[in-house]
GROMACS .gro file of C-alpha atoms in nm:
model
  411
    1UNK     CA    1   8.262   6.433   4.448
    2UNK     CA    2   8.609   6.520   4.579
    3UNK     CA    3   8.461   6.767   4.828
    4UNK     CA    4   8.216   6.509   4.966
    5UNK     CA    5   8.501   6.259   4.997
    6UNK     CA    6   8.715   6.511   5.187
    7UNK     CA    7   8.431   6.595   5.424
    8UNK     CA    8   8.384   6.227   5.500
    9UNK     CA    9   8.756   6.151   5.545
   10UNK     CA   10   8.840   6.444   5.770
   11UNK     CA   11   8.518   6.438   5.970
   12UNK     CA   12   8.564   6.071   6.057
   13UNK     CA   13   8.936   6.130   6.122
   14UNK     CA   14   8.858   6.415   6.362
   15UNK     CA   15   8.592   6.227   6.559
   16UNK     CA   16   8.790   5.905   6.583
   17UNK     CA   17   9.118   6.080   6.669
   18UNK     CA   18   8.974   6.299   6.944
   19UNK     CA   19   8.776   6.009   7.093
   20UNK     CA   20   9.077   5.780   7.088
   21UNK     CA   21   9.318   6.040   7.232
   22UNK     CA   22   9.105   6.135   7.531
   23UNK     CA   23   9.015   5.772   7.600
   24UNK     CA   24   9.387   5.686   7.592
   25UNK     CA   25   9.470   5.973   7.828
   26UNK     CA   26   9.198   5.864   8.071
   27UNK     CA   27   9.308   5.500   8.045
   28UNK     CA   28   9.674   5.576   8.121
   29UNK     CA   29   9.574   5.799   8.410
   30UNK     CA   30   9.360   5.522   8.556
   31UNK     CA   31   9.637   5.263   8.521
   32UNK     CA   32   9.925   5.479   8.645
   33UNK     CA   33   9.752   5.670   8.927
   34UNK     CA   34   9.630   5.419   9.183
   35UNK     CA   35   9.423   5.670   9.383
   36UNK     CA   36   9.182   5.715   9.092
   37UNK     CA   37   9.055   5.358   9.148
   38UNK     CA   38   8.815   5.348   8.848
   39UNK     CA   39   8.545   5.084   8.815
   40UNK     CA   40   8.576   4.803   8.563
   41UNK     CA   41   8.303   4.946   8.340
   42UNK     CA   42   8.491   5.274   8.291
   43UNK     CA   43   8.815   5.092   8.208
   44UNK     CA   44   8.639   4.861   7.965
   45UNK     CA   45   8.475   5.154   7.790
   46UNK     CA   46   8.807   5.341   7.756
   47UNK     CA   47   8.982   5.031   7.618
   48UNK     CA   48   8.697   4.978   7.372
   49UNK     CA   49   8.715   5.339   7.247
   50UNK     CA   50   9.091   5.310   7.193
   51UNK     CA   51   9.065   4.973   7.016
   52UNK     CA   52   8.785   5.095   6.789
   53UNK     CA   53   8.899   5.454   6.740
   54UNK     CA   54   9.263   5.384   6.651
   55UNK     CA   55   9.204   5.161   6.344
   56UNK     CA   56   8.918   5.385   6.225
   57UNK     CA   57   9.142   5.690   6.246
   58UNK     CA   58   9.438   5.518   6.081
   59UNK     CA   59   9.227   5.385   5.795
   60UNK     CA   60   9.079   5.725   5.711
   61UNK     CA   61   9.389   5.932   5.783
   62UNK     CA   62   9.615   5.709   5.573
   63UNK     CA   63   9.357   5.726   5.297
   64UNK     CA   64   9.375   6.105   5.311
   65UNK     CA   65   9.755   6.092   5.318
   66UNK     CA   66   9.768   5.873   5.006
   67UNK     CA   67   9.544   6.117   4.822
   68UNK     CA   68   9.754   6.414   4.936
   69UNK     CA   69  10.081   6.247   4.832
   70UNK     CA   70   9.937   6.163   4.492
   71UNK     CA   71   9.769   6.496   4.411
   72UNK     CA   72   9.895   6.845   4.494
   73UNK     CA   73   9.539   6.970   4.466
   74UNK     CA   74   9.452   6.753   4.766
   75UNK     CA   75   9.727   6.910   4.976
   76UNK     CA   76   9.595   7.258   4.893
   77UNK     CA   77   9.231   7.170   4.964
   78UNK     CA   78   9.073   7.405   5.216
   79UNK     CA   79   8.906   7.116   5.400
   80UNK     CA   80   9.240   6.944   5.456
   81UNK     CA   81   9.403   7.264   5.582
   82UNK     CA   82   9.101   7.328   5.802
   83UNK     CA   83   9.139   6.980   5.952
   84UNK     CA   84   9.509   7.036   6.020
   85UNK     CA   85   9.468   7.379   6.180
   86UNK     CA   86   9.162   7.270   6.380
   87UNK     CA   87   9.346   6.960   6.504
   88UNK     CA   88   9.649   7.166   6.602
   89UNK     CA   89   9.425   7.406   6.794
   90UNK     CA   90   9.234   7.116   6.950
   91UNK     CA   91   9.556   6.969   7.088
   92UNK     CA   92   9.736   7.293   7.178
   93UNK     CA   93   9.455   7.448   7.383
   94UNK     CA   94   9.427   7.158   7.633
   95UNK     CA   95   9.808   7.122   7.630
   96UNK     CA   96   9.834   7.481   7.756
   97UNK     CA   97   9.576   7.431   8.031
   98UNK     CA   98   9.745   7.109   8.144
   99UNK     CA   99  10.084   7.283   8.145
  100UNK     CA  100   9.939   7.563   8.358
  101UNK     CA  101   9.795   7.313   8.607
  102UNK     CA  102  10.118   7.109   8.603
  103UNK     CA  103  10.310   7.414   8.725
  104UNK     CA  104  10.037   7.475   8.981
  105UNK     CA  105  10.063   7.116   9.104
  106UNK     CA  106  10.441   7.142   9.132
  107UNK     CA  107  10.399   7.456   9.345
  108UNK     CA  108  10.107   7.292   9.533
  109UNK     CA  109   9.864   7.575   9.452
  110UNK     CA  110   9.506   7.520   9.566
  111UNK     CA  111   9.361   7.657   9.242
  112UNK     CA  112   9.525   7.382   9.039
  113UNK     CA  113   9.484   7.108   9.299
  114UNK     CA  114   9.112   7.177   9.327
  115UNK     CA  115   9.069   7.092   8.959
  116UNK     CA  116   9.209   6.742   9.012
  117UNK     CA  117   8.977   6.446   9.072
  118UNK     CA  118   8.888   6.407   9.439
  119UNK     CA  119   9.155   6.248   9.654
  120UNK     CA  120   9.460   6.310   9.434
  121UNK     CA  121   9.773   6.458   9.589
  122UNK     CA  122  10.003   6.717   9.433
  123UNK     CA  123  10.240   6.437   9.325
  124UNK     CA  124   9.952   6.255   9.161
  125UNK     CA  125   9.857   6.581   8.993
  126UNK     CA  126  10.200   6.610   8.833
  127UNK     CA  127  10.166   6.265   8.675
  128UNK     CA  128   9.801   6.335   8.588
  129UNK     CA  129   9.895   6.638   8.376
  130UNK     CA  130  10.219   6.491   8.240
  131UNK     CA  131  10.029   6.207   8.075
  132UNK     CA  132   9.810   6.453   7.886
  133UNK     CA  133  10.106   6.677   7.800
  134UNK     CA  134  10.306   6.393   7.644
  135UNK     CA  135  10.023   6.251   7.433
  136UNK     CA  136   9.887   6.589   7.322
  137UNK     CA  137  10.237   6.718   7.254
  138UNK     CA  138  10.335   6.422   7.037
  139UNK     CA  139  10.019   6.443   6.829
  140UNK     CA  140  10.046   6.822   6.794
  141UNK     CA  141  10.406   6.786   6.677
  142UNK     CA  142  10.309   6.518   6.425
  143UNK     CA  143  10.034   6.728   6.268
  144UNK     CA  144  10.255   7.038   6.273
  145UNK     CA  145  10.521   6.848   6.078
  146UNK     CA  146  10.262   6.740   5.821
  147UNK     CA  147  10.136   7.096   5.781
  148UNK     CA  148  10.485   7.247   5.758
  149UNK     CA  149  10.587   6.992   5.495
  150UNK     CA  150  10.283   7.069   5.280
  151UNK     CA  151  10.329   7.445   5.318
  152UNK     CA  152  10.679   7.414   5.172
  153UNK     CA  153  10.529   7.253   4.863
  154UNK     CA  154  10.216   7.469   4.839
  155UNK     CA  155  10.215   7.783   5.059
  156UNK     CA  156   9.888   7.899   5.215
  157UNK     CA  157   9.687   8.123   4.984
  158UNK     CA  158   9.347   8.293   5.004
  159UNK     CA  159   9.114   8.071   5.214
  160UNK     CA  160   9.403   7.873   5.357
  161UNK     CA  161   9.574   8.196   5.461
  162UNK     CA  162   9.258   8.292   5.649
  163UNK     CA  163   9.263   7.960   5.835
  164UNK     CA  164   9.625   8.016   5.931
  165UNK     CA  165   9.549   8.369   6.054
  166UNK     CA  166   9.259   8.242   6.264
  167UNK     CA  167   9.493   7.989   6.426
  168UNK     CA  168   9.780   8.232   6.481
  169UNK     CA  169   9.581   8.537   6.589
  170UNK     CA  170   9.342   8.329   6.801
  171UNK     CA  171   9.622   8.194   7.021
  172UNK     CA  172   9.794   8.532   7.018
  173UNK     CA  173   9.476   8.691   7.154
  174UNK     CA  174   9.443   8.419   7.420
  175UNK     CA  175   9.802   8.480   7.530
  176UNK     CA  176   9.749   8.857   7.534
  177UNK     CA  177   9.437   8.821   7.748
  178UNK     CA  178   9.612   8.593   7.999
  179UNK     CA  179   9.914   8.823   8.013
  180UNK     CA  180   9.702   9.133   8.064
  181UNK     CA  181   9.499   8.967   8.338
  182UNK     CA  182   9.815   8.855   8.519
  183UNK     CA  183   9.969   9.203   8.496
  184UNK     CA  184   9.652   9.363   8.634
  185UNK     CA  185   9.644   9.121   8.928
  186UNK     CA  186  10.015   9.167   8.999
  187UNK     CA  187   9.972   9.546   9.005
  188UNK     CA  188   9.687   9.502   9.251
  189UNK     CA  189   9.909   9.282   9.466
  190UNK     CA  190  10.179   9.549   9.457
  191UNK     CA  191   9.925   9.812   9.562
  192UNK     CA  192   9.823   9.588   9.850
  193UNK     CA  193  10.184   9.567   9.967
  194UNK     CA  194  10.212   9.947   9.937
  195UNK     CA  195   9.900   9.997  10.148
  196UNK     CA  196   9.661  10.111   9.875
  197UNK     CA  197   9.429   9.816   9.927
  198UNK     CA  198   9.309   9.622  10.228
  199UNK     CA  199   9.163   9.316  10.055
  200UNK     CA  200   9.274   9.117   9.755
  201UNK     CA  201   9.196   8.766   9.636
  202UNK     CA  202   9.519   8.721   9.443
  203UNK     CA  203   9.783   8.452   9.494
  204UNK     CA  204  10.125   8.563   9.371
  205UNK     CA  205  10.231   8.221   9.241
  206UNK     CA  206   9.906   8.180   9.043
  207UNK     CA  207   9.959   8.510   8.866
  208UNK     CA  208  10.327   8.445   8.797
  209UNK     CA  209  10.234   8.115   8.632
  210UNK     CA  210   9.958   8.288   8.434
  211UNK     CA  211  10.207   8.555   8.328
  212UNK     CA  212  10.466   8.295   8.223
  213UNK     CA  213  10.220   8.087   8.021
  214UNK     CA  214  10.032   8.382   7.873
  215UNK     CA  215  10.339   8.586   7.780
  216UNK     CA  216  10.508   8.284   7.622
  217UNK     CA  217  10.197   8.201   7.420
  218UNK     CA  218  10.149   8.561   7.307
  219UNK     CA  219  10.516   8.609   7.220
  220UNK     CA  220  10.538   8.295   7.004
  221UNK     CA  221  10.218   8.352   6.809
  222UNK     CA  222  10.241   8.729   6.782
  223UNK     CA  223  10.599   8.700   6.657
  224UNK     CA  224  10.470   8.452   6.399
  225UNK     CA  225  10.196   8.697   6.298
  226UNK     CA  226  10.453   8.977   6.259
  227UNK     CA  227  10.672   8.757   6.042
  228UNK     CA  228  10.374   8.671   5.822
  229UNK     CA  229  10.297   9.042   5.782
  230UNK     CA  230  10.654   9.131   5.694
  231UNK     CA  231  10.690   8.844   5.446
  232UNK     CA  232  10.334   8.818   5.315
  233UNK     CA  233  10.323   9.129   5.100
  234UNK     CA  234   9.998   9.302   5.008
  235UNK     CA  235   9.775   9.001   5.087
  236UNK     CA  236   9.880   8.991   5.453
  237UNK     CA  237   9.867   9.369   5.483
  238UNK     CA  238   9.511   9.376   5.349
  239UNK     CA  239   9.393   9.090   5.571
  240UNK     CA  240   9.056   9.176   5.725
  241UNK     CA  241   9.117   8.933   6.012
  242UNK     CA  242   9.446   9.100   6.108
  243UNK     CA  243   9.281   9.442   6.098
  244UNK     CA  244   8.993   9.315   6.309
  245UNK     CA  245   9.242   9.178   6.564
  246UNK     CA  246   9.438   9.503   6.588
  247UNK     CA  247   9.149   9.748   6.580
  248UNK     CA  248   8.935   9.527   6.804
  249UNK     CA  249   9.213   9.516   7.063
  250UNK     CA  250   9.256   9.893   7.044
  251UNK     CA  251   8.879   9.947   7.077
  252UNK     CA  252   8.846   9.713   7.376
  253UNK     CA  253   9.148   9.869   7.549
  254UNK     CA  254   9.022  10.223   7.489
  255UNK     CA  255   8.677  10.144   7.628
  256UNK     CA  256   8.837   9.984   7.934
  257UNK     CA  257   9.066  10.281   7.998
  258UNK     CA  258   8.784  10.536   7.959
  259UNK     CA  259   8.539  10.338   8.175
  260UNK     CA  260   8.784  10.286   8.460
  261UNK     CA  261   8.913  10.643   8.440
  262UNK     CA  262   8.552  10.752   8.479
  263UNK     CA  263   8.529  10.527   8.785
  264UNK     CA  264   8.825  10.702   8.951
  265UNK     CA  265   8.690  11.048   8.864
  266UNK     CA  266   8.348  10.949   8.997
  267UNK     CA  267   8.511  10.869   9.331
  268UNK     CA  268   8.669  11.216   9.338
  269UNK     CA  269   8.337  11.385   9.263
  270UNK     CA  270   8.164  11.178   9.530
  271UNK     CA  271   8.398  11.329   9.787
  272UNK     CA  272   8.342  11.679   9.649
  273UNK     CA  273   7.964  11.629   9.669
  274UNK     CA  274   7.986  11.490  10.026
  275UNK     CA  275   7.884  11.139   9.926
  276UNK     CA  276   8.020  10.825  10.096
  277UNK     CA  277   8.315  10.675   9.903
  278UNK     CA  278   8.262  10.361   9.698
  279UNK     CA  279   8.509  10.109   9.561
  280UNK     CA  280   8.883  10.104   9.593
  281UNK     CA  281   9.162  10.253   9.385
  282UNK     CA  282   9.314   9.906   9.351
  283UNK     CA  283   9.022   9.802   9.129
  284UNK     CA  284   9.029  10.054   8.838
  285UNK     CA  285   9.390  10.176   8.842
  286UNK     CA  286   9.558   9.842   8.752
  287UNK     CA  287   9.306   9.798   8.470
  288UNK     CA  288   9.392  10.144   8.336
  289UNK     CA  289   9.764  10.066   8.349
  290UNK     CA  290   9.726   9.719   8.196
  291UNK     CA  291   9.484   9.814   7.919
  292UNK     CA  292   9.670  10.139   7.862
  293UNK     CA  293   9.986   9.941   7.787
  294UNK     CA  294   9.791   9.714   7.548
  295UNK     CA  295   9.641  10.020   7.377
  296UNK     CA  296   9.977  10.193   7.342
  297UNK     CA  297  10.151   9.886   7.203
  298UNK     CA  298   9.888   9.809   6.942
  299UNK     CA  299   9.869  10.175   6.842
  300UNK     CA  300  10.245  10.153   6.782
  301UNK     CA  301  10.194   9.835   6.576
  302UNK     CA  302   9.936  10.011   6.358
  303UNK     CA  303  10.170  10.304   6.306
  304UNK     CA  304  10.456  10.067   6.225
  305UNK     CA  305  10.236   9.876   5.980
  306UNK     CA  306  10.145  10.200   5.807
  307UNK     CA  307  10.511  10.299   5.785
  308UNK     CA  308  10.595   9.976   5.601
  309UNK     CA  309  10.333  10.042   5.333
  310UNK     CA  310  10.474  10.233   5.039
  311UNK     CA  311  10.141  10.363   4.906
  312UNK     CA  312  10.055  10.693   5.079
  313UNK     CA  313   9.673  10.646   5.054
  314UNK     CA  314   9.692  10.311   5.237
  315UNK     CA  315   9.921  10.462   5.500
  316UNK     CA  316   9.673  10.740   5.563
  317UNK     CA  317   9.384  10.493   5.564
  318UNK     CA  318   9.532  10.291   5.853
  319UNK     CA  319   9.606  10.609   6.049
  320UNK     CA  320   9.262  10.753   5.973
  321UNK     CA  321   9.074  10.443   6.087
  322UNK     CA  322   9.267  10.436   6.415
  323UNK     CA  323   9.194  10.803   6.487
  324UNK     CA  324   8.823  10.770   6.412
  325UNK     CA  325   8.801  10.459   6.629
  326UNK     CA  326   8.948  10.640   6.930
  327UNK     CA  327   8.739  10.952   6.861
  328UNK     CA  328   8.428  10.732   6.842
  329UNK     CA  329   8.488  10.589   7.190
  330UNK     CA  330   8.566  10.932   7.333
  331UNK     CA  331   8.263  11.101   7.178
  332UNK     CA  332   8.028  10.825   7.295
  333UNK     CA  333   8.151  10.881   7.651
  334UNK     CA  334   8.137  11.260   7.612
  335UNK     CA  335   7.778  11.258   7.483
  336UNK     CA  336   7.673  11.012   7.753
  337UNK     CA  337   7.813  11.247   8.017
  338UNK     CA  338   7.652  11.557   7.865
  339UNK     CA  339   7.309  11.394   7.829
  340UNK     CA  340   7.332  11.254   8.183
  341UNK     CA  341   7.428  11.590   8.335
  342UNK     CA  342   7.148  11.767   8.145
  343UNK     CA  343   6.905  11.509   8.278
  344UNK     CA  344   7.028  11.573   8.632
  345UNK     CA  345   6.989  11.950   8.580
  346UNK     CA  346   6.632  11.915   8.450
  347UNK     CA  347   6.535  11.688   8.739
  348UNK     CA  348   6.693  11.935   8.984
  349UNK     CA  349   6.486  12.219   8.839
  350UNK     CA  350   6.175  12.002   8.859
  351UNK     CA  351   6.227  11.866   9.212
  352UNK     CA  352   6.391  12.171   9.366
  353UNK     CA  353   6.614  11.960   9.592
  354UNK     CA  354   6.965  11.829   9.531
  355UNK     CA  355   6.928  11.492   9.700
  356UNK     CA  356   7.162  11.196   9.727
  357UNK     CA  357   7.034  11.028   9.410
  358UNK     CA  358   7.093  11.337   9.195
  359UNK     CA  359   7.436  11.395   9.345
  360UNK     CA  360   7.536  11.035   9.272
  361UNK     CA  361   7.420  11.067   8.912
  362UNK     CA  362   7.598  11.401   8.874
  363UNK     CA  363   7.923  11.244   8.999
  364UNK     CA  364   7.894  10.951   8.757
  365UNK     CA  365   7.797  11.146   8.445
  366UNK     CA  366   8.046  11.427   8.504
  367UNK     CA  367   8.320  11.167   8.546
  368UNK     CA  368   8.220  10.999   8.218
  369UNK     CA  369   8.219  11.338   8.044
  370UNK     CA  370   8.566  11.431   8.166
  371UNK     CA  371   8.709  11.085   8.092
  372UNK     CA  372   8.576  11.090   7.736
  373UNK     CA  373   8.656  11.451   7.646
  374UNK     CA  374   9.035  11.422   7.595
  375UNK     CA  375   8.998  11.080   7.430
  376UNK     CA  376   8.771  11.246   7.172
  377UNK     CA  377   8.942  11.586   7.141
  378UNK     CA  378   9.301  11.475   7.072
  379UNK     CA  379   9.229  11.242   6.776
  380UNK     CA  380   8.958  11.475   6.645
  381UNK     CA  381   9.203  11.765   6.623
  382UNK     CA  382   9.442  11.542   6.424
  383UNK     CA  383   9.156  11.431   6.199
  384UNK     CA  384   9.059  11.792   6.131
  385UNK     CA  385   9.421  11.882   6.058
  386UNK     CA  386   9.426  11.609   5.791
  387UNK     CA  387   9.102  11.727   5.633
  388UNK     CA  388   9.233  12.084   5.614
  389UNK     CA  389   9.546  11.983   5.423
  390UNK     CA  390   9.561  12.106   5.064
  391UNK     CA  391   9.565  11.876   4.764
  392UNK     CA  392   9.487  11.507   4.733
  393UNK     CA  393   9.557  11.414   5.098
  394UNK     CA  394   9.300  11.661   5.230
  395UNK     CA  395   9.045  11.559   4.967
  396UNK     CA  396   9.082  11.190   5.050
  397UNK     CA  397   9.049  11.266   5.421
  398UNK     CA  398   8.725  11.460   5.364
  399UNK     CA  399   8.576  11.200   5.129
  400UNK     CA  400   8.685  10.886   5.316
  401UNK     CA  401   8.424  10.622   5.393
  402UNK     CA  402   8.518  10.601   5.761
  403UNK     CA  403   8.458  10.977   5.802
  404UNK     CA  404   8.113  10.950   5.644
  405UNK     CA  405   8.021  10.657   5.869
  406UNK     CA  406   8.145  10.846   6.176
  407UNK     CA  407   7.961  11.169   6.095
  408UNK     CA  408   7.632  11.009   5.990
  409UNK     CA  409   7.634  10.777   6.291
  410UNK     CA  410   7.639  11.066   6.535
  411UNK     CA  411   7.400  11.277   6.328
   0.00000   0.00000   0.00000
């Protein structure tokens, strides 16, 4: 019965709050920005949503608050924590996009101005985004205060900890992605200035804003995630979501580095095989540098995490999973290159002529082979060194689940 009641309270609270907030934002924009010139029907609808949504939200939210103040079990309920984290995310995400476009409007950037309703000036755009920032910011702060107060009484545990990690790591990943994209574009712009590229659709101010917003977002939430790991004990260290975040980022970065390294090598082989050049160095090289930095940092984080774990088997497990993950990417590329080159060789023997198509395929597959070989060989040598160690460490390395999955997958 309590679960059904919570579902009803927080579902109605969510729908009424979001409807009321966005209707209020639209209403204030229409009243304060004269160039919008809305019709009467739109204004009437927005007023109606606010007048209906506000009392509905207050009635259900205050009901939930009374229950939470009366019963500690209610504060700890997963549905209540889910509502709070989802509401925080629902306000913070549009707050970030409006902040990004506010900076773009201040700097009069076309990318931000083009997202404004037709006919609005840059000055109108500043007010347009400020209205949303104020309302979303106030409501985010209010719900954050509620959540922080309840966490002091009953800290997040089990399912609630998972909700918190989804919130923290989700925004951390968004910030990391924006930061990486900005860095890649800025490197390309630098290469353009140095004469390595003749065309580039990058505006410096856009990327500086993206870097500012993305780096700030990543720093705040990743610092929070690190604090949770350092203070959370075994539960935080064993978190599957945290591991997925770290290893997923490493995997994505490794694939990106290998793929773009293969692209550069393919260009070299095209010249060797007297093929016309394709692409531009300003495309793959910034990606290699950007993703390489992401890879290196998160590899350092994994090593640091392992160093903070006192149990030797768990330390070795983190290290082992990282090495097999990198070796997996490298071996996939290596085998793809070998199979592709063998296919080219067989077709050459069958056709008897080394035409343009075969030379192009030889350049691509040889580049993939060479890009993947060191990425596979270096971690594989370290893996083999672990398995050859005497005693318990070597035995655990040989019998580990990740080794069996790796070996049987390729067999």
